[in-house]
Amino acid sequence: MLFSRHETRLPTPDEALKGRPEPEFALPERHTVLGNPLAGPYPEGLVVADFALGCFWGAERKFWQTPGVWTTLVGYQGGHTLNPAYEEVCSGLTGHTEAVRVVFDPSAVSYESLLKLFWESHDPTQGFRQGNDRGTQYRSAIYTHSPVQQSTAESSRDAYQSVLQRSGYGTITTEILPAGPFFAAEPYHQQYLDKNPAGYCGIGGTGVSCPIGVASADG
């Protein structure tokens, strides 16, 4: 590893690696499972949502398997470094978390349904880790693209917190913030578990059902 690791705290903007003005790779054109373009602009009527719930390999598969999802791509979000490389993100010196961008048709699947999948697919009480994966890049996060998404995500967190506490879990540490820049990850990370069906997947939930509804909240 070329960088000293920051596993227990986020770097300040002054501490973070500076990055680079452009990515060092070209993003593949299409999703290997869904067949649709990875990058925008997306067709009119589709909605973007961003989630971080641990290693993005398994997290992305959870969403591409959901009917109504048009495309997914993995990347880095919530940090300071421009166009970070995977090794830089893993150093903890960029401030990013591993995220999944989900582009969906709100007439086929609601934002609330995606939130329910998000909460139930990981343990959002673990801070800078997810299971055996440790580091700030594995923190839980929701990055929102409208005030409606923000309020819906916050309401879902509060509802899930109540049932988690009754089941013996602690406080949810998920950050819920308006979306900042999303930097796509390297091509080999995109749809990784489709290309490597026996590959590592560290995603695992608490077994506690999230009690939010399914009314449309596409924002």
JSON list of C-alpha atoms in Angstrom, two decimals, residues 115-207:
[
{"chain": "A", "resi": 115, "resn": "LEU", "atom": "CA", "xyz": [-34.48, 2.56, 0.63]},
{"chain": "A", "resi": 116, "resn": "LYS", "atom": "CA", "xyz": [-36.01, -0.57, 2.13]},
{"chain": "A", "resi": 117, "resn": "LEU", "atom": "CA", "xyz": [-33.57, -2.70, 0.12]},
{"chain": "A", "resi": 118, "resn": "PHE", "atom": "CA", "xyz": [-30.70, -0.46, 1.22]},
{"chain": "A", "resi": 119, "resn": "TRP", "atom": "CA", "xyz": [-31.49, -0.71, 4.94]},
{"chain": "A", "resi": 120, "resn": "GLU", "atom": "CA", "xyz": [-32.13, -4.45, 4.91]},
{"chain": "A", "resi": 121, "resn": "SER", "atom": "CA", "xyz": [-29.00, -5.31, 2.91]},
{"chain": "A", "resi": 122, "resn": "HIS", "atom": "CA", "xyz": [-26.44, -4.16, 5.50]},
{"chain": "A", "resi": 123, "resn": "ASP", "atom": "CA", "xyz": [-25.94, -3.22, 9.15]},
{"chain": "A", "resi": 124, "resn": "PRO", "atom": "CA", "xyz": [-26.09, 0.59, 9.24]},
{"chain": "A", "resi": 125, "resn": "THR", "atom": "CA", "xyz": [-24.92, 0.84, 12.86]},
{"chain": "A", "resi": 126, "resn": "GLN", "atom": "CA", "xyz": [-21.25, -0.06, 12.35]},
{"chain": "A", "resi": 127, "resn": "GLY", "atom": "CA", "xyz": [-19.61, 3.28, 11.59]},
{"chain": "A", "resi": 128, "resn": "PHE", "atom": "CA", "xyz": [-16.46, 2.97, 9.50]},
{"chain": "A", "resi": 129, "resn": "ARG", "atom": "CA", "xyz": [-16.86, -0.70, 8.69]},
{"chain": "A", "resi": 130, "resn": "GLN", "atom": "CA", "xyz": [-19.23, -3.29, 7.28]},
{"chain": "A", "resi": 131, "resn": "GLY", "atom": "CA", "xyz": [-18.69, -6.75, 8.66]},
{"chain": "A", "resi": 132, "resn": "ASN", "atom": "CA", "xyz": [-15.06, -7.72, 8.22]},
{"chain": "A", "resi": 133, "resn": "ASP", "atom": "CA", "xyz": [-14.44, -4.79, 5.84]},
{"chain": "A", "resi": 134, "resn": "ARG", "atom": "CA", "xyz": [-12.93, -1.97, 7.87]},
{"chain": "A", "resi": 135, "resn": "GLY", "atom": "CA", "xyz": [-12.22, 1.59, 6.84]},
{"chain": "A", "resi": 136, "resn": "THR", "atom": "CA", "xyz": [-13.94, 4.89, 6.13]},
{"chain": "A", "resi": 137, "resn": "GLN", "atom": "CA", "xyz": [-14.59, 3.74, 2.55]},
{"chain": "A", "resi": 138, "resn": "TYR", "atom": "CA", "xyz": [-17.10, 1.17, 3.87]},
{"chain": "A", "resi": 139, "resn": "ARG", "atom": "CA", "xyz": [-19.30, 3.60, 5.79]},
{"chain": "A", "resi": 140, "resn": "SER", "atom": "CA", "xyz": [-23.05, 3.64, 5.21]},
{"chain": "A", "resi": 141, "resn": "ALA", "atom": "CA", "xyz": [-24.45, 6.63, 3.33]},
{"chain": "A", "resi": 142, "resn": "ILE", "atom": "CA", "xyz": [-27.36, 7.91, 1.28]},
{"chain": "A", "resi": 143, "resn": "TYR", "atom": "CA", "xyz": [-26.69, 10.82, -1.08]},
{"chain": "A", "resi": 144, "resn": "THR", "atom": "CA", "xyz": [-29.88, 12.52, -2.21]},
{"chain": "A", "resi": 145, "resn": "HIS", "atom": "CA", "xyz": [-30.83, 14.33, -5.40]},
{"chain": "A", "resi": 146, "resn": "SER", "atom": "CA", "xyz": [-33.84, 16.34, -4.24]},
{"chain": "A", "resi": 147, "resn": "PRO", "atom": "CA", "xyz": [-35.49, 17.64, -1.06]},
{"chain": "A", "resi": 148, "resn": "VAL", "atom": "CA", "xyz": [-38.08, 14.86, -1.40]},
{"chain": "A", "resi": 149, "resn": "GLN", "atom": "CA", "xyz": [-35.37, 12.20, -1.47]},
{"chain": "A", "resi": 150, "resn": "GLN", "atom": "CA", "xyz": [-33.68, 13.84, 1.53]},
{"chain": "A", "resi": 151, "resn": "SER", "atom": "CA", "xyz": [-36.80, 13.91, 3.68]},
{"chain": "A", "resi": 152, "resn": "THR", "atom": "CA", "xyz": [-37.86, 10.41, 2.61]},
{"chain": "A", "resi": 153, "resn": "ALA", "atom": "CA", "xyz": [-34.43, 9.01, 3.44]},
{"chain": "A", "resi": 154, "resn": "GLU", "atom": "CA", "xyz": [-34.41, 10.70, 6.85]},
{"chain": "A", "resi": 155, "resn": "SER", "atom": "CA", "xyz": [-37.92, 9.39, 7.64]},
{"chain": "A", "resi": 156, "resn": "SER", "atom": "CA", "xyz": [-36.88, 5.87, 6.62]},
{"chain": "A", "resi": 157, "resn": "ARG", "atom": "CA", "xyz": [-33.83, 6.09, 8.89]},
{"chain": "A", "resi": 158, "resn": "ASP", "atom": "CA", "xyz": [-35.97, 7.11, 11.85]},
{"chain": "A", "resi": 159, "resn": "ALA", "atom": "CA", "xyz": [-38.44, 4.29, 11.21]},
{"chain": "A", "resi": 160, "resn": "TYR", "atom": "CA", "xyz": [-35.67, 1.70, 10.91]},
{"chain": "A", "resi": 161, "resn": "GLN", "atom": "CA", "xyz": [-33.90, 3.01, 14.00]},
{"chain": "A", "resi": 162, "resn": "SER", "atom": "CA", "xyz": [-36.95, 2.22, 16.10]},
{"chain": "A", "resi": 163, "resn": "VAL", "atom": "CA", "xyz": [-37.14, -1.42, 15.04]},
{"chain": "A", "resi": 164, "resn": "LEU", "atom": "CA", "xyz": [-33.36, -1.90, 15.20]},
{"chain": "A", "resi": 165, "resn": "GLN", "atom": "CA", "xyz": [-33.30, -0.69, 18.80]},
{"chain": "A", "resi": 166, "resn": "ARG", "atom": "CA", "xyz": [-36.05, -3.11, 19.74]},
{"chain": "A", "resi": 167, "resn": "SER", "atom": "CA", "xyz": [-33.89, -5.86, 18.23]},
{"chain": "A", "resi": 168, "resn": "GLY", "atom": "CA", "xyz": [-30.83, -4.89, 20.25]},
{"chain": "A", "resi": 169, "resn": "TYR", "atom": "CA", "xyz": [-28.90, -2.84, 17.72]},
{"chain": "A", "resi": 170, "resn": "GLY", "atom": "CA", "xyz": [-27.31, 0.54, 18.38]},
{"chain": "A", "resi": 171, "resn": "THR", "atom": "CA", "xyz": [-27.59, 3.91, 16.69]},
{"chain": "A", "resi": 172, "resn": "ILE", "atom": "CA", "xyz": [-27.65, 4.18, 12.90]},
{"chain": "A", "resi": 173, "resn": "THR", "atom": "CA", "xyz": [-24.47, 5.87, 11.68]},
{"chain": "A", "resi": 174, "resn": "THR", "atom": "CA", "xyz": [-25.59, 6.34, 8.05]},
{"chain": "A", "resi": 175, "resn": "GLU", "atom": "CA", "xyz": [-24.83, 9.80, 6.68]},
{"chain": "A", "resi": 176, "resn": "ILE", "atom": "CA", "xyz": [-27.67, 11.30, 4.66]},
{"chain": "A", "resi": 177, "resn": "LEU", "atom": "CA", "xyz": [-26.53, 14.29, 2.61]},
{"chain": "A", "resi": 178, "resn": "PRO", "atom": "CA", "xyz": [-27.28, 16.03, -0.69]},
{"chain": "A", "resi": 179, "resn": "ALA", "atom": "CA", "xyz": [-25.28, 14.34, -3.41]},
{"chain": "A", "resi": 180, "resn": "GLY", "atom": "CA", "xyz": [-21.92, 15.82, -4.30]},
{"chain": "A", "resi": 181, "resn": "PRO", "atom": "CA", "xyz": [-19.65, 14.67, -7.11]},
{"chain": "A", "resi": 182, "resn": "PHE", "atom": "CA", "xyz": [-19.83, 10.98, -8.01]},
{"chain": "A", "resi": 183, "resn": "PHE", "atom": "CA", "xyz": [-16.64, 9.57, -9.49]},
{"chain": "A", "resi": 184, "resn": "ALA", "atom": "CA", "xyz": [-17.11, 6.30, -11.38]},
{"chain": "A", "resi": 185, "resn": "ALA", "atom": "CA", "xyz": [-14.86, 3.45, -10.29]},
{"chain": "A", "resi": 186, "resn": "GLU", "atom": "CA", "xyz": [-12.44, 1.64, -12.54]},
{"chain": "A", "resi": 187, "resn": "PRO", "atom": "CA", "xyz": [-13.92, -0.61, -15.27]},
{"chain": "A", "resi": 188, "resn": "TYR", "atom": "CA", "xyz": [-13.07, -3.87, -13.51]},
{"chain": "A", "resi": 189, "resn": "HIS", "atom": "CA", "xyz": [-15.27, -2.86, -10.56]},
{"chain": "A", "resi": 190, "resn": "GLN", "atom": "CA", "xyz": [-18.34, -2.28, -12.73]},
{"chain": "A", "resi": 191, "resn": "GLN", "atom": "CA", "xyz": [-20.77, -5.25, -12.42]},
{"chain": "A", "resi": 192, "resn": "TYR", "atom": "CA", "xyz": [-17.90, -7.14, -10.78]},
{"chain": "A", "resi": 193, "resn": "LEU", "atom": "CA", "xyz": [-20.03, -10.05, -9.56]},
{"chain": "A", "resi": 194, "resn": "ASP", "atom": "CA", "xyz": [-21.49, -10.58, -13.02]},
{"chain": "A", "resi": 195, "resn": "LYS", "atom": "CA", "xyz": [-17.97, -10.92, -14.42]},
{"chain": "A", "resi": 196, "resn": "ASN", "atom": "CA", "xyz": [-16.81, -12.92, -11.38]},
{"chain": "A", "resi": 197, "resn": "PRO", "atom": "CA", "xyz": [-19.81, -14.92, -10.11]},
{"chain": "A", "resi": 198, "resn": "ALA", "atom": "CA", "xyz": [-17.75, -16.56, -7.35]},
{"chain": "A", "resi": 199, "resn": "GLY", "atom": "CA", "xyz": [-16.19, -13.26, -6.31]},
{"chain": "A", "resi": 200, "resn": "TYR", "atom": "CA", "xyz": [-16.19, -11.77, -2.83]},
{"chain": "A", "resi": 201, "resn": "CYS", "atom": "CA", "xyz": [-19.46, -10.34, -1.50]},
{"chain": "A", "resi": 202, "resn": "GLY", "atom": "CA", "xyz": [-19.39, -8.88, 1.99]},
{"chain": "A", "resi": 203, "resn": "ILE", "atom": "CA", "xyz": [-22.98, -7.64, 1.95]},
{"chain": "A", "resi": 204, "resn": "GLY", "atom": "CA", "xyz": [-25.17, -8.93, 4.75]},
{"chain": "A", "resi": 205, "resn": "GLY", "atom": "CA", "xyz": [-28.09, -7.43, 6.62]},
{"chain": "A", "resi": 206, "resn": "THR", "atom": "CA", "xyz": [-29.28, -7.52, 10.21]},
{"chain": "A", "resi": 207, "resn": "GLY", "atom": "CA", "xyz": [-32.31, -9.70, 9.50]}
]
